[in-house]
C-alpha positions as semicolon CSV with decimal commas, in nm:
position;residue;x (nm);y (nm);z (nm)
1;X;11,104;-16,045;-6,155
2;X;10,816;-16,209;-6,061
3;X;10,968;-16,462;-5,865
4;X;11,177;-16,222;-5,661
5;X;10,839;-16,066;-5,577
6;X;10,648;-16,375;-5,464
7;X;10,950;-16,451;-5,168
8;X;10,948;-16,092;-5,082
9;X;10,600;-16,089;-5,057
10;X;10,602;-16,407;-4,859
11;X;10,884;-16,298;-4,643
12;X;10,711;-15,998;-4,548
13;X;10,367;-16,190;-4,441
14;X;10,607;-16,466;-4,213
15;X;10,772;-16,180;-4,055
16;X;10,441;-16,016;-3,957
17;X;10,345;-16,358;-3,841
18;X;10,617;-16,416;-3,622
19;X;10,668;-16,112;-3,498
20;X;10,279;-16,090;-3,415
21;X;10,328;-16,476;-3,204
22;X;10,645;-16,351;-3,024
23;X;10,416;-16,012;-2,878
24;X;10,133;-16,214;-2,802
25;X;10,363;-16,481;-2,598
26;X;10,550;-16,183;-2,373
27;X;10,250;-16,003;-2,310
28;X;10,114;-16,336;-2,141
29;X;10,431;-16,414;-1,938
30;X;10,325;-16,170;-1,647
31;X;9,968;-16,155;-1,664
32;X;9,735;-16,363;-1,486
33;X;9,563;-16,701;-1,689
34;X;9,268;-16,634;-1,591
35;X;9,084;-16,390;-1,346
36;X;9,133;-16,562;-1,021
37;X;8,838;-16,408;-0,836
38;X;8,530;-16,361;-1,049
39;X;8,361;-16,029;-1,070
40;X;8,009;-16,251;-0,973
41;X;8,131;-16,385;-0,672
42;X;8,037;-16,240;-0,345
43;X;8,204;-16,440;-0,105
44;X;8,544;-16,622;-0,050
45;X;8,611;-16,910;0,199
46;X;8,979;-16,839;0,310
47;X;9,192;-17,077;0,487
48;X;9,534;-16,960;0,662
49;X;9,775;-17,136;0,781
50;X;10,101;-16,999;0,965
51;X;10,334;-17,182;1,214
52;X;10,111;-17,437;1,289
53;X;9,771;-17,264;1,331
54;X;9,501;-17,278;1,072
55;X;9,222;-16,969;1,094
56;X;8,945;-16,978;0,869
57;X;8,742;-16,638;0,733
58;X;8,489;-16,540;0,514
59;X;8,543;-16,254;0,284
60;X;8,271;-16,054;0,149
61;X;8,185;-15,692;0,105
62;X;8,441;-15,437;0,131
63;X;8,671;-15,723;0,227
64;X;8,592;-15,899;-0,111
65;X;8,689;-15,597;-0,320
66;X;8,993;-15,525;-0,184
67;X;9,078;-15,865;-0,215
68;X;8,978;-15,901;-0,588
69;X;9,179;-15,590;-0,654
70;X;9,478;-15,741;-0,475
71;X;9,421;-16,111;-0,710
72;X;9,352;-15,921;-1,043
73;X;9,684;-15,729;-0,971
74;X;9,911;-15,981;-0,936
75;X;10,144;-16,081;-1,226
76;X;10,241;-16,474;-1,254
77;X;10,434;-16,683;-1,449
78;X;10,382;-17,036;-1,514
79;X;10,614;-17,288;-1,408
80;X;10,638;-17,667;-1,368
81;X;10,824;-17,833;-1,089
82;X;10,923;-18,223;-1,042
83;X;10,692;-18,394;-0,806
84;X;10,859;-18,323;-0,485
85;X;11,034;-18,017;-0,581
86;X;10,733;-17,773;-0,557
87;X;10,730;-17,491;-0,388
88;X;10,440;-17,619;-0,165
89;X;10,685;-17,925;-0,046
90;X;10,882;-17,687;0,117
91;X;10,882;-17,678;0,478
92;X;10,737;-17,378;0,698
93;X;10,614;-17,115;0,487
94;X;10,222;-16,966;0,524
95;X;9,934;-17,097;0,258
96;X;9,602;-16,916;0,214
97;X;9,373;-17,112;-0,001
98;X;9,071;-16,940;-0,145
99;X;8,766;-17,133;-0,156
100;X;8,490;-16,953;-0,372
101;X;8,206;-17,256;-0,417
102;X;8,124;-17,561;-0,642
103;X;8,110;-17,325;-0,951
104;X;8,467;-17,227;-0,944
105;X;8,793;-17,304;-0,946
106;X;9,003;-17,264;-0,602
107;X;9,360;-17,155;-0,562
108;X;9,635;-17,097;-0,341
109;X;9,885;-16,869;-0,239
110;X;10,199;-17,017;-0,125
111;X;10,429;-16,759;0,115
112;X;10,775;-16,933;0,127
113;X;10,975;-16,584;0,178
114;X;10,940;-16,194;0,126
115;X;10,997;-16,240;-0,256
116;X;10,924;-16,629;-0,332
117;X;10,549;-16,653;-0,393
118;X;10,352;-16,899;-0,554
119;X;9,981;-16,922;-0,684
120;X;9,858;-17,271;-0,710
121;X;9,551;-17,339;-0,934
122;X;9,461;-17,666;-0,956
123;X;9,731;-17,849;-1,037
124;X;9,938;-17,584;-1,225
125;X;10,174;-17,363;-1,065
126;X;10,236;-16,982;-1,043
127;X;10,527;-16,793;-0,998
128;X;10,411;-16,456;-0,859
129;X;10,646;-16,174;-0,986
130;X;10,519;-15,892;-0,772
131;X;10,443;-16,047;-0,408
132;X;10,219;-15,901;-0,151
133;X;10,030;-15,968;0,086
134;X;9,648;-16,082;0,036
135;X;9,500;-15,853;0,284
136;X;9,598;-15,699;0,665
137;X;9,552;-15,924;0,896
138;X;9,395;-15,623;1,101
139;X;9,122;-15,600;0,858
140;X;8,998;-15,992;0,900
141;X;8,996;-16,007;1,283
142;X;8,621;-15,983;1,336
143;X;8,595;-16,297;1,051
144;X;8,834;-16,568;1,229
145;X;8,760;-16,838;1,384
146;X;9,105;-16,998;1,504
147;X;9,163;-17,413;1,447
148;X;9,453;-17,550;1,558
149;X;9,596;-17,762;1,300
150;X;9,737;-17,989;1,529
151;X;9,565;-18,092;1,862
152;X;9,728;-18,346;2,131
């Protein structure tokens, strides 16, 4: 009788186990891995690129917050691609890269189509499984300062 107890017992205590990995690994599949804009930081670097052209901004203020509402709200899932198969070796597309200072870590959004985003942080990529745009391109005007990428 006793034995019969024991390996219920223990069954019990390995199902709780399991079944206590297996919420903790969906609840992470959408989320972000880490905040991507830092509640401290009060100004981003952006770089855009878009058919060519390259405009640079700073973000900060009002700006900031709306953009570290739209970062903290995205949902991502991690992938890994085969060098050369990346979603950031694909041709045309738009990139903003988000450049906050020395003390933290950069990233990019990749823009390859209406629903096939990408976040890149470091060297690990992002699937993004609810898209949108960073901000309105209305709202930036009075912070670019158009480069061309490519000059003859």
């Amino acid at each position: 009788m006793k034995k019969y107890n024991i390996i219920f017992l223990l069954t019990i205590v390995l199902s709780v186990c399991f079944f206590l990995v297996a919420c903790n690994k969906a609840n992470q599949s959408g989320k972000n891995p880490n905040t991507l804009i830092p509640e401290e930081v009060t100004e981003v670097t952006v770089n855009h690129i878009l058919s060519g052209n390259e405009s640079d901004y700073t973000i900060e203020g009002t700006a900031l917050e709306k953009l570290k509402i739209w970062a903290s709200n995205l949902s991502m899932k991690h992938k890994v691609y085969k060098d050369g198969s990346s979603p950031g070796d694909v041709d045309g597309g738009e990139v903003y890269s988000f450049n906050m200072g020395n003390n933290y870590t950069d990233f990019s959004y990749i823009i390859n189509g209406e629903n096939d985003c990408h976040i890149l942080i470091g060297d690990e990529w992002y699937e993004v499984l609810n898209p949108t745009v960073p901000f309105d391109e209305s709202e930036l005007e009075s912070s670019r300062s158009s480069i061309p990428k490519w000059t003859k």
